[in-house]
Amino acid sequence: MDLGALYEEVILDHNRSPRNWGDIPGATHVDGRNPLCGDRITLSLQVEDDVITDVRFTGEGCAISKASASMMTQAVKGKTRKEAEAIFEGFHDLVMGKAGTAPPDKSLGSLRAFAGVSRFPARVKCATMAWHALREGLSRES
Amino acid sequence: MNTVAMADSARAAAPALDVERIRADFPILQIRPRGRPLVYLDSAATSQKPRQVIDALRRYYEEENGNIHRGVHYLSELATLRYDETREATRRFLNAESVNEVVFTRNTTEGINLVASSFGQAFVRAGDEIVVSLMEHHSNIVPWQLLCERSGAVLRAVPVTDTGELDLGAFESLLGPRTRLVALTWVSNSLGTVNPVERIVAIAHARGIPVLLDGAQAAPHLAIDVRAVGCDFLAFSGHKMLGPTGVGVLYARGDWFDRLPPYQGGGDMIDTVTIEKTTYAKAPSRFEAGTPDIGSVVAFRAAIEYLERTGLDAIQRHEHALVAEATAQVGALPGVRLVGTAPGKAGVLSFTMEGVHPHDIATILDQHGIAIRAGHHCTQPLMQRFGCGATARASFYLYNTMDEVNALVAGLHRVREVFA
């Protein structure tokens, strides 16, 4: 199996230098955890007038979970709650392999690099941990 | 195998392991995951099973299956005989005095929960203390926390040194007039440290405190003599020592089982039942309510006999050689930190790699057919102690080879390339 399918260059890059790394003091904080492996993420989230104006994260995890969190923050910043939810749906289908053999939805942008995760069932949770934290944060913000 | 054949093969056994012959007994080692030869370095999670155990399981279901301690018919009698033969084999394996000291459980976890429940009910009150350590598996922490919540007792933990050994001085000072039980692991599943259990038991017994040992990682690797160690309770699992899943052992010395109230109620554990009152059977039956995993218990004997025939001393020497080589080679890789460096470790090598999470190490190795464990290994307090959320863990057993150590090292070079 081609390892490149999982560890795409863009994923390795975000793992090395995660974007939006840090904390937003006073914002909504959500902890994400994977009890199976002990990985964790702390997401801080700022929503104004239904728009995600800022989102940052810190934590400890594998390349997949870290890059997923990093690229998620880029993808949802400036988006409305509904737009972010739509991106999550598309991303979720992608890593669960529900998109089938069709080429990944172009609107996912660089998140399409995670298509390979669907072939590694044990790693799907790594890819979705930050997203579940985001959704919990958004539900608390509403 | 009958006893005559066993004695013959024991005499014929050379001091060093004939690993190629051993490997031929393990059918699963022939599979090719992802088109590569299997390099199985996760025996601390569960061991693979020799043909002899698989055959015993099949034979049981094809020729011997009946419920035990119930019928007067041929199959019930035969199944009961086979079940009791494993109890005797287990007694011999442990050098226990009596088969009544041996109770079959599902696994180590159930054995510890049994003691936490029954010993706790009989002997632990508010303000009493239970002593565990920072290197325990969660299964030797959480049952005691549950007991503490129920009873108002307090949990204390022995600290661990930088090399991954128990701090025995601190252990002694933790023992006090309210300490009711010491519950420690014999061999650390995350680090491979072999704890000085005879000394630990002596220290506790000098103060009249009983000791439970978690033997999950000891029974597969060490020649056990419970009379020499002197522990009061010992729990371990069959599946980590070549046996089937679904069978574990709880040993309790002398009359301990008779002093404990039942754990679960049901069939097979009673003397007589009326709606007003039930009287209970003696141990071990008293602690084996309901139909157990008879087939797995029966096949577990084949695992015990396989280990005895091969010789635990020879197995241990073989593992030490593998761990020493792996430690030297992996430890020399740039950015690698070994977690747990106690002398005389059992077959475990735990490590981290700078800039690469253990999960990613495990995934890349898996693509090369190499199975290791990555994560906290159900020892989160220990991971916190060593300042890492997770480690990569390679664990070795009697069927592993030096070639597989080399394959691991080559795989780790590949990990470095991907994450360069």
XYZ file of C-alpha atoms in Angstrom:
562
model
C 0.000 0.000 0.000
C 1.176 3.487 -0.806
C 1.961 5.268 2.416
C 1.832 8.571 0.584
C -1.908 8.018 0.446
C -2.040 8.626 4.205
C 0.916 10.882 4.834
C 0.360 13.425 2.050
C 2.969 16.180 1.975
C 0.436 18.803 3.058
C -0.453 16.689 6.118
C 3.209 16.307 7.059
C 3.645 20.061 6.616
C 0.750 20.915 8.947
C 2.072 18.355 11.429
C 5.475 20.057 11.430
C 4.083 23.581 11.587
C 0.491 23.602 12.779
C -1.455 26.744 11.855
C -3.603 28.625 14.374
C -1.703 26.963 17.210
C -2.467 28.582 20.538
C -5.181 29.868 22.772
C -7.794 32.628 22.537
C -8.155 33.953 26.086
C -11.759 34.362 27.136
C -13.126 32.349 24.224
C -15.142 29.135 24.409
C -12.850 26.196 25.211
C -13.563 22.605 24.265
C -11.455 19.552 25.075
C -11.378 16.708 22.603
C -10.048 13.335 23.630
C -9.437 9.950 22.173
C -9.614 7.663 25.214
C -8.230 4.773 23.200
C -4.870 6.400 22.642
C -4.751 9.332 25.039
C -4.578 11.980 22.319
C -6.095 15.293 23.290
C -6.875 18.692 21.860
C -8.002 21.968 23.363
C -9.896 24.114 20.923
C -10.692 27.750 21.586
C -13.464 29.211 19.546
C -14.849 32.685 18.999
C -18.229 33.147 17.290
C -19.701 36.560 16.518
C -23.025 37.030 14.724
C -23.054 33.366 13.723
C -19.606 33.647 12.127
C -16.509 31.827 13.405
C -14.224 34.816 13.770
C -11.321 32.979 15.346
C -10.390 29.399 16.203
C -7.140 28.062 17.643
C -5.914 24.827 19.139
C -3.247 23.178 21.256
C -2.837 19.571 22.192
C -0.952 16.374 21.721
C -1.537 13.836 19.022
C -0.395 12.062 15.909
C 0.316 13.689 12.562
C -3.189 12.929 11.329
C -4.969 14.486 14.308
C -2.683 17.509 14.439
C -2.815 18.235 10.714
C -6.569 17.706 10.689
C -7.011 20.230 13.495
C -4.675 22.690 11.827
C -6.356 22.485 8.434
C -9.795 22.572 10.040
C -9.039 25.887 11.706
C -8.055 27.323 8.328
C -11.116 25.883 6.622
C -13.723 27.171 9.063
C -12.343 30.535 10.068
C -14.643 33.257 8.684
C -17.356 30.722 7.926
C -20.881 30.717 9.300
C -22.002 27.961 11.574
C -23.960 26.389 8.729
C -21.045 26.591 6.312
C -18.731 24.964 8.878
C -21.258 22.188 9.412
C -21.374 21.563 5.651
C -17.575 21.323 5.500
C -17.643 18.855 8.381
C -20.216 16.697 6.563
C -18.062 16.641 3.449
C -14.913 15.887 5.447
C -16.638 13.169 7.435
C -17.904 11.441 4.281
C -14.405 11.692 2.844
C -12.568 10.022 5.753
C -15.321 7.449 6.246
C -15.002 6.490 2.596
C -18.668 7.342 2.003
C -17.758 9.480 -0.977
C -16.990 6.205 -2.758
C -14.746 6.315 -5.794
C -15.988 9.707 -6.915
C -13.322 12.403 -6.847
C -13.444 14.305 -3.542
C -15.688 17.332 -3.355
C -13.656 20.276 -4.654
C -15.167 22.595 -2.042
C -13.109 20.730 0.567
C -9.960 22.317 -0.840
C -6.767 21.051 0.758
C -8.793 18.886 3.169
C -9.012 16.438 0.278
C -5.535 15.300 1.336
C -7.297 13.248 4.026
C -8.977 10.953 1.472
C -6.381 8.262 2.248
C -7.545 8.018 5.876
C -10.589 6.004 4.773
C -8.247 3.108 4.023
C -6.918 3.164 7.601
C -9.992 2.490 9.782
C -7.956 2.697 12.990
C -7.019 6.282 12.139
C -10.431 7.756 11.288
C -10.892 8.903 14.891
C -7.573 10.737 14.738
C -8.808 12.702 11.734
C -12.193 13.578 13.224
C -11.224 14.380 16.845
C -10.798 18.146 16.270
C -14.001 18.306 14.247
C -16.044 16.738 17.010
C -14.578 19.296 19.409
C -15.548 22.075 16.992
C -19.125 20.847 16.733
C -19.404 20.624 20.509
C -18.078 24.165 20.792
C -20.540 25.445 18.198
C -23.446 23.764 19.969
C -22.400 25.434 23.218
C -22.110 28.781 21.485
C -25.660 28.605 20.157
C 0.334 -34.887 25.088
C 0.791 -37.525 27.792
C 3.252 -37.160 30.620
C 5.760 -39.669 29.265
C 6.092 -37.802 25.980
C 6.339 -34.535 27.906
C 9.198 -35.787 30.031
C 10.980 -37.065 26.924
C 10.779 -33.776 25.092
C 11.815 -31.894 28.220
C 14.984 -33.981 28.395
C 15.612 -33.453 24.713
C 15.240 -29.671 24.972
C 18.503 -27.880 24.265
C 19.468 -24.921 26.444
C 18.879 -22.462 23.595
C 15.494 -22.188 21.921
C 14.987 -23.802 18.553
C 13.049 -20.788 17.314
C 12.468 -22.118 13.804
C 10.839 -25.225 15.250
C 8.757 -23.095 17.598
C 7.651 -20.843 14.734
C 6.457 -23.869 12.793
C 3.989 -24.501 15.630
C 2.301 -21.111 15.142
C 0.185 -21.177 11.974
C -0.563 -17.441 12.072
C 3.107 -16.581 11.622
C 2.707 -17.737 8.003
C 0.228 -15.018 7.037
C 1.409 -12.099 4.917
C -0.334 -8.905 6.045
C -0.292 -6.364 3.204
C 1.862 -8.713 1.180
C 4.745 -8.762 3.676
C 5.871 -11.426 6.126
C 4.251 -10.900 9.530
C 6.588 -9.473 12.177
C 4.499 -9.784 15.314
C 5.908 -7.592 18.086
C 2.739 -7.154 20.132
C 2.712 -10.230 22.350
C 2.353 -8.096 25.475
C -1.137 -7.270 24.173
C -1.926 -10.853 23.272
C 0.301 -13.736 22.279
C -0.200 -15.884 19.214
C -1.375 -19.483 19.699
C 0.442 -22.688 18.850
C -1.212 -25.461 16.855
C -1.354 -27.544 20.058
C -3.713 -25.028 21.684
C -5.835 -24.624 18.564
C -6.039 -28.413 18.239
C -7.092 -28.761 21.877
C -9.845 -26.210 21.328
C -11.082 -28.021 18.230
C -10.839 -31.426 19.926
C -12.852 -30.151 22.852
C -15.715 -28.950 20.668
C -15.578 -31.935 18.335
C -15.217 -34.704 20.914
C -15.508 -33.523 24.519
C -18.092 -30.758 24.860
C -20.554 -30.972 27.735
C -21.410 -28.802 30.716
C -19.290 -29.365 33.798
C -20.241 -30.414 37.348
C -23.795 -31.151 36.234
C -24.549 -34.267 34.288
C -23.928 -37.924 34.856
C -23.528 -38.584 31.152
C -20.309 -39.342 29.304
C -19.669 -35.862 27.882
C -20.401 -34.004 31.093
C -18.008 -36.264 32.956
C -15.339 -35.895 30.291
C -15.633 -32.097 30.154
C -15.454 -31.944 33.952
C -12.356 -34.127 33.914
C -10.660 -31.956 31.271
C -11.594 -28.761 33.134
C -10.128 -30.110 36.362
C -7.006 -31.294 34.540
C -6.299 -27.670 33.609
C -6.760 -26.657 37.225
C -4.148 -29.209 38.237
C -1.837 -28.082 35.406
C -2.220 -24.494 36.624
C -1.437 -25.528 40.207
C 1.727 -27.258 38.992
C 2.673 -24.274 36.784
C 2.456 -21.970 39.808
C 3.806 -24.504 42.295
C 0.697 -23.820 44.360
C -0.065 -26.182 47.200
C -3.611 -27.053 46.305
C -5.967 -26.884 43.326
C -8.377 -25.145 45.704
C -6.116 -22.099 45.495
C -6.852 -21.770 41.762
C -9.993 -20.048 40.447
C -10.669 -19.579 36.751
C -11.757 -16.114 35.642
C -12.161 -14.452 32.263
C -8.868 -12.578 32.532
C -6.535 -10.674 34.855
C -8.984 -7.795 35.107
C -11.742 -10.029 36.411
C -9.400 -11.586 38.969
C -8.441 -8.183 40.351
C -12.066 -7.057 40.388
C -12.984 -10.204 42.282
C -10.462 -9.428 45.014
C -11.376 -5.733 45.093
C -15.019 -6.686 45.531
C -14.816 -9.644 47.923
C -11.728 -8.665 49.927
C -13.027 -5.105 50.010
C -16.398 -6.187 51.355
C -14.801 -8.291 54.084
C -11.824 -6.215 55.155
C -11.837 -2.615 53.858
C -13.544 0.209 55.741
C -13.623 4.010 55.562
C -10.195 5.500 56.210
C -8.353 2.291 55.329
C -5.686 2.427 52.641
C -4.870 0.426 49.515
C -1.379 0.772 48.052
C -0.804 0.517 44.287
C 1.933 2.096 42.152
C 2.315 4.593 39.326
C 3.296 1.815 36.923
C 0.033 -0.116 37.223
C -2.164 -1.023 34.298
C -5.539 0.696 34.619
C -6.977 -2.695 35.564
C -4.963 -2.570 38.796
C -6.014 1.017 39.544
C -9.655 1.419 38.620
C -11.067 -1.573 40.604
C -9.399 -0.128 43.725
C -10.734 3.350 42.993
C -14.211 1.868 42.722
C -13.651 0.117 46.059
C -12.458 3.398 47.600
C -15.584 5.162 46.338
C -17.787 2.461 47.840
C -15.989 2.141 51.148
C -14.406 5.521 51.848
C -10.951 3.960 51.724
C -7.962 5.868 50.301
C -5.742 4.895 47.382
C -1.979 5.490 47.652
C 0.533 5.104 44.834
C 4.203 4.094 45.027
C 6.325 6.446 42.872
C 8.528 5.226 40.027
C 12.189 6.120 39.471
C 13.653 7.609 36.269
C 14.718 4.164 35.062
C 11.189 2.862 35.579
C 11.602 0.968 38.841
C 9.495 1.074 41.971
C 10.867 3.389 44.632
C 11.092 0.797 47.403
C 12.024 3.324 50.080
C 8.879 5.297 49.299
C 6.922 2.037 49.198
C 7.958 1.215 52.751
C 7.055 4.637 54.016
C 3.602 4.394 52.403
C 2.743 1.340 54.486
C 0.924 2.264 57.670
C -1.473 0.931 60.285
C -4.447 1.514 57.955
C -2.925 -0.225 54.918
C -5.207 -3.168 54.183
C -3.725 -4.437 50.917
C -0.796 -3.893 48.570
C -1.696 -4.413 44.892
C 1.274 -4.210 42.524
C 2.265 -5.438 39.131
C 4.954 -8.106 38.878
C 6.105 -7.003 35.412
C 5.243 -3.611 33.892
C 3.364 -3.914 30.596
C 4.594 -0.512 29.415
C 8.211 -0.658 30.549
C 9.079 -4.331 30.970
C 10.421 -3.696 34.474
C 10.444 -6.859 36.591
C 9.642 -5.799 40.139
C 11.400 -7.461 43.117
C 8.235 -9.180 44.267
C 9.812 -11.388 46.901
C 11.219 -8.332 48.662
C 7.950 -6.457 48.253
C 5.992 -9.325 49.784
C 8.496 -9.631 52.638
C 8.261 -5.909 53.412
C 4.447 -5.982 53.406
C 4.159 -9.239 55.331
C 6.489 -7.926 58.032
C 3.690 -5.447 58.744
C 0.944 -8.039 58.382
C -0.290 -6.608 55.062
C -1.410 -9.009 52.313
C -0.176 -8.580 48.726
C -1.931 -9.007 45.393
C 0.277 -9.296 42.317
C -0.875 -8.481 38.800
C 0.853 -11.289 36.923
C -0.493 -10.571 33.431
C 2.989 -9.850 32.056
C 4.829 -12.196 34.420
C 3.122 -15.523 33.750
C 4.050 -15.591 30.029
C 7.735 -14.953 30.714
C 8.862 -16.096 34.163
C 9.037 -19.414 35.947
C 6.582 -18.754 38.771
C 6.776 -20.266 42.230
C 4.024 -18.764 44.354
C 5.323 -20.493 47.455
C 8.727 -18.840 47.042
C 7.196 -15.430 46.274
C 4.674 -15.733 49.097
C 2.059 -13.450 47.552
C -1.505 -13.733 48.825
C -3.180 -13.235 45.443
C -1.923 -13.533 41.874
C -4.025 -12.722 38.811
C -3.102 -13.435 35.193
C -4.564 -14.088 31.744
C -4.297 -17.153 29.540
C -4.310 -15.278 26.235
C -0.966 -13.574 26.871
C 0.722 -16.936 27.472
C -0.248 -18.868 24.323
C -3.723 -19.748 25.607
C -7.128 -18.837 24.212
C -8.910 -15.608 25.109
C -11.627 -15.903 27.743
C -9.664 -17.671 30.464
C -7.743 -16.129 33.334
C -6.506 -17.369 36.683
C -6.827 -15.990 40.163
C -4.568 -17.707 42.683
C -5.190 -17.136 46.385
C -2.847 -18.624 48.948
C -4.027 -21.047 51.643
C -7.452 -20.294 53.057
C -7.870 -16.808 51.534
C -10.714 -17.899 49.262
C -12.570 -19.383 52.219
C -12.338 -16.060 54.036
C -13.876 -14.064 51.200
C -17.585 -13.640 50.453
C -18.783 -14.692 46.968
C -18.205 -12.371 44.013
C -21.028 -13.364 41.669
C -24.030 -15.479 42.558
C -25.414 -18.201 40.342
C -25.214 -21.823 39.445
C -22.261 -23.979 40.485
C -21.240 -21.722 43.393
C -23.860 -22.897 45.858
C -24.261 -25.629 48.430
C -28.051 -25.435 48.858
C -30.546 -22.774 47.838
C -33.897 -21.993 49.382
C -35.811 -18.778 48.844
C -35.000 -17.846 52.467
C -31.287 -18.571 52.430
C -28.435 -19.942 50.350
C -25.294 -21.618 51.571
C -22.258 -21.468 49.327
C -19.912 -24.037 47.922
C -16.280 -24.085 48.984
C -13.584 -22.501 46.827
C -12.834 -22.750 43.989
C -16.454 -23.446 42.979
C -17.718 -20.618 45.140
C -15.979 -18.135 42.827
C -16.943 -19.765 39.540
C -20.624 -18.912 39.199
C -22.309 -19.925 35.973
C -20.986 -21.887 33.016
C -17.394 -20.796 32.440
C -15.503 -20.734 29.138
C -14.920 -24.479 29.436
C -13.390 -24.948 25.988
C -10.823 -22.204 26.575
C -9.955 -23.526 30.026
C -9.437 -27.002 28.579
C -7.238 -25.671 25.756
C -5.318 -23.482 28.215
C -3.689 -26.660 29.532
C -2.037 -27.136 26.151
C -0.577 -23.619 26.479
C 0.792 -24.322 29.954
C 2.314 -27.589 28.789
C 3.821 -25.885 25.739
C 5.560 -23.336 27.974
C 6.722 -25.999 30.428
C 8.041 -28.209 27.640
C 9.883 -25.309 26.023
C 11.188 -24.140 29.381
C 10.515 -20.710 30.828
C 14.180 -20.193 31.659
C 15.137 -20.755 28.030
C 12.299 -18.479 26.885
C 13.472 -15.764 29.233
C 17.081 -16.004 28.023
C 15.881 -15.771 24.439
C 13.755 -12.686 25.167
C 16.589 -11.011 27.045
C 18.837 -11.437 24.017
C 16.195 -9.928 21.722
C 15.492 -7.015 24.046
C 19.197 -6.315 24.502
C 19.748 -6.206 20.741
C 16.624 -4.110 20.118
C 17.589 -1.734 22.920
C 21.067 -1.248 21.454
C 19.880 -0.739 17.876
C 16.728 1.304 18.479
C 18.375 3.291 21.244
C 21.119 4.346 18.830
C 18.657 5.882 16.337
C 18.655 9.701 16.305
C 15.875 11.286 18.350
C 14.862 8.057 20.062
C 14.165 8.091 23.784
C 13.830 4.767 25.565
C 11.111 4.775 28.229
C 11.953 2.261 30.951
C 15.594 1.274 31.246
C 15.602 -0.969 34.309
C 18.109 -3.821 34.268
C 16.781 -7.314 33.544
C 13.608 -6.172 31.801
C 11.083 -8.663 30.430
C 10.426 -8.660 26.669
C 9.314 -5.044 26.237
C 10.914 -2.075 24.486
C 9.042 1.212 24.893
C 10.254 4.345 23.141
C 9.401 7.685 21.605
C 10.853 9.358 18.508
C 11.345 13.088 18.355
C 8.873 14.732 15.986
C 6.935 11.539 15.262
C 3.902 10.483 17.250
C 3.831 6.781 18.261
C 0.629 6.237 16.238
C 2.362 7.339 13.097
C 5.292 5.049 13.877
C 2.865 2.138 14.317
C 0.952 2.903 11.113
C 4.098 3.088 9.000
C 5.515 -0.097 10.546
C 2.169 -1.801 9.926
C 2.507 -1.043 6.232
C 5.667 -3.154 6.386
C 3.917 -6.037 8.127
C 5.317 -5.107 11.548
C 2.812 -5.121 14.414
C 3.640 -2.987 17.438
C 1.487 -1.187 19.977
C 1.257 2.587 20.163
C -0.521 4.554 22.838
C -0.634 4.828 26.591
C -0.897 1.036 27.064
C -3.621 1.552 29.693
C -1.013 3.152 31.962
C -1.832 6.849 31.810
C -0.407 7.740 35.259
C 2.894 6.170 34.162
C 2.893 8.083 30.864
C 2.356 11.302 32.836
C 5.252 10.321 35.079
C 7.516 10.087 32.029
C 6.106 13.232 30.445
C 4.759 11.586 27.316
C 1.168 10.891 26.340
C 2.092 7.737 24.519
C 4.955 5.468 23.519
C 5.633 2.973 20.774
C 6.035 -0.486 22.281
C 7.621 -3.519 20.702
C 7.192 -6.671 22.760
C 8.950 -9.968 22.207
C 8.137 -13.579 22.869
C 9.507 -17.048 22.273
C 8.721 -17.046 18.538
C 10.493 -13.774 17.707
C 13.865 -13.680 15.970
C 16.879 -11.399 15.573
C 15.798 -10.926 11.940
C 12.589 -9.406 13.260
C 14.552 -7.032 15.484
C 16.414 -5.972 12.339
C 13.109 -5.556 10.472
C 11.884 -3.282 13.264
C 15.003 -1.139 13.009
C 14.737 -0.947 9.206
C 11.082 0.052 9.604
C 12.045 2.828 11.998
C 14.511 4.159 9.426
C 11.593 4.305 6.977
C 9.565 6.243 9.585
C 12.385 8.760 9.761
C 12.363 9.144 5.977
C 8.606 9.810 5.822
C 8.836 12.374 8.609
C 12.153 13.901 7.549
